[in-house]
PDB file of C-alpha atoms in Angstrom:
ATOM      1  CA  MET A 125      -2.902  13.752  -1.590  1.00  0.00           C
ATOM      2  CA  LEU A 126      -3.434  10.495  -3.513  1.00  0.00           C
ATOM      3  CA  LEU A 127      -6.908  11.517  -4.603  1.00  0.00           C
ATOM      4  CA  ARG A 128      -5.702  14.876  -5.856  1.00  0.00           C
ATOM      5  CA  ALA A 129      -2.750  13.355  -7.729  1.00  0.00           C
ATOM      6  CA  ALA A 130      -5.010  10.710  -9.271  1.00  0.00           C
ATOM      7  CA  ARG A 131      -7.484  13.335 -10.404  1.00  0.00           C
ATOM      8  CA  GLU A 132      -4.815  15.632 -11.854  1.00  0.00           C
ATOM      9  CA  LEU A 133      -2.857  12.836 -13.550  1.00  0.00           C
ATOM     10  CA  GLY A 134      -5.741  10.601 -14.583  1.00  0.00           C
ATOM     11  CA  VAL A 135      -4.622   7.656 -12.447  1.00  0.00           C
ATOM     12  CA  ASP A 136      -7.087   4.819 -11.838  1.00  0.00           C
ATOM     13  CA  LEU A 137      -6.653   4.167  -8.127  1.00  0.00           C
ATOM     14  CA  ALA A 138      -8.544   0.874  -8.354  1.00  0.00           C
ATOM     15  CA  GLN A 139      -5.691  -0.346 -10.567  1.00  0.00           C
ATOM     16  CA  SER A 140      -2.999   1.171  -8.313  1.00  0.00           C
ATOM     17  CA  TRP A 141      -0.981  -0.022  -5.344  1.00  0.00           C
ATOM     18  CA  MET A 142       0.076   1.579  -2.071  1.00  0.00           C
ATOM     19  CA  VAL A 143       3.222   0.078  -0.598  1.00  0.00           C
ATOM     20  CA  GLY A 144       4.277   1.112   2.879  1.00  0.00           C
ATOM     21  CA  ASP A 145       5.755   0.135   6.201  1.00  0.00           C
ATOM     22  CA  ARG A 146       3.388   1.937   8.589  1.00  0.00           C
ATOM     23  CA  TRP A 147      -0.311   1.698   9.395  1.00  0.00           C
ATOM     24  CA  ARG A 148      -0.824   5.158   7.931  1.00  0.00           C
ATOM     25  CA  ASP A 149       0.342   3.948   4.514  1.00  0.00           C
ATOM     26  CA  ILE A 150      -2.030   0.996   4.538  1.00  0.00           C
ATOM     27  CA  ASP A 151      -4.969   3.089   5.765  1.00  0.00           C
ATOM     28  CA  CYS A 152      -4.238   5.696   3.081  1.00  0.00           C
ATOM     29  CA  GLY A 153      -4.200   3.056   0.369  1.00  0.00           C
ATOM     30  CA  HIS A 154      -7.471   1.538   1.560  1.00  0.00           C
ATOM     31  CA  ALA A 155      -9.130   4.970   1.758  1.00  0.00           C
ATOM     32  CA  ALA A 156      -8.027   5.768  -1.796  1.00  0.00           C
ATOM     33  CA  GLY A 157      -9.252   2.427  -3.143  1.00  0.00           C
ATOM     34  CA  CYS A 158      -5.803   1.002  -3.884  1.00  0.00           C
ATOM     35  CA  ARG A 159      -4.549  -2.488  -3.223  1.00  0.00           C
ATOM     36  CA  THR A 160      -2.008  -2.460  -0.409  1.00  0.00           C
ATOM     37  CA  VAL A 161       1.272  -4.158   0.405  1.00  0.00           C
ATOM     38  CA  PHE A 162       2.678  -3.857   3.907  1.00  0.00           C
ATOM     39  CA  ILE A 163       6.451  -4.147   4.244  1.00  0.00           C
ATOM     40  CA  ASP A 164       7.058  -5.526   7.708  1.00  0.00           C
ATOM     41  CA  ARG A 165      10.021  -3.656   9.169  1.00  0.00           C
ATOM     42  CA  GLY A 166       9.350  -4.871  12.697  1.00  0.00           C
ATOM     43  CA  TYR A 167       7.918  -1.627  14.078  1.00  0.00           C
ATOM     44  CA  THR A 168       5.951  -2.034  17.302  1.00  0.00           C
ATOM     45  CA  GLU A 169       2.927  -0.014  16.186  1.00  0.00           C
ATOM     46  CA  PRO A 170      -0.021  -2.238  15.186  1.00  0.00           C
ATOM     47  CA  LEU A 171      -1.817  -2.052  11.862  1.00  0.00           C
ATOM     48  CA  ARG A 172      -5.332  -0.643  11.999  1.00  0.00           C
ATOM     49  CA  GLN A 173      -6.483  -2.393   8.826  1.00  0.00           C
ATOM     50  CA  ALA A 174      -5.253  -5.584   7.260  1.00  0.00           C
ATOM     51  CA  PRO A 175      -3.192  -5.061   4.112  1.00  0.00           C
ATOM     52  CA  ASP A 176      -4.042  -6.990   0.966  1.00  0.00           C
ATOM     53  CA  PHE A 177      -0.531  -8.447   0.953  1.00  0.00           C
ATOM     54  CA  GLN A 178       2.511  -8.487   3.218  1.00  0.00           C
ATOM     55  CA  ALA A 179       6.177  -8.514   2.213  1.00  0.00           C
ATOM     56  CA  GLY A 180       9.538  -8.575   3.933  1.00  0.00           C
ATOM     57  CA  ASN A 181      11.117  -5.931   1.697  1.00  0.00           C
ATOM     58  CA  LEU A 182      10.556  -3.791  -1.387  1.00  0.00           C
ATOM     59  CA  LEU A 183      11.783  -6.498  -3.760  1.00  0.00           C
ATOM     60  CA  GLU A 184       9.160  -8.921  -2.391  1.00  0.00           C
ATOM     61  CA  ALA A 185       6.508  -6.200  -2.661  1.00  0.00           C
ATOM     62  CA  ALA A 186       7.406  -5.636  -6.321  1.00  0.00           C
ATOM     63  CA  ALA A 187       7.201  -9.375  -7.001  1.00  0.00           C
ATOM     64  CA  ILE A 188       3.718  -9.496  -5.430  1.00  0.00           C
ATOM     65  CA  ILE A 189       2.547  -6.604  -7.591  1.00  0.00           C
ATOM     66  CA  LEU A 190       3.955  -8.119 -10.782  1.00  0.00           C
ATOM     67  CA  ARG A 191       2.406 -11.542 -10.238  1.00  0.00           C
ATOM     68  CA  THR A 192      -1.027 -10.321  -9.109  1.00  0.00           C
ATOM     69  CA  PRO A 193      -3.616 -10.096 -11.903  1.00  0.00           C
ATOM     70  CA  VAL A 194      -5.288  -6.758 -12.518  1.00  0.00           C
TER      71      VAL A 194
END
């Protein structure tokens, strides 16, 4: 879905971010070539891949994205 949207909308996935709270979100972001931020909501399921960054909530995730150079 990300690859199709990027192709149709001309989005550079290498310059994009995937933010999520499940392993599937992080895996999807890695597979698409995005940088990833995992929001730790305390779910018991383990991550399959390490995210690029970790945050406690969406506000922290946004701050990470804004302060990280392109």
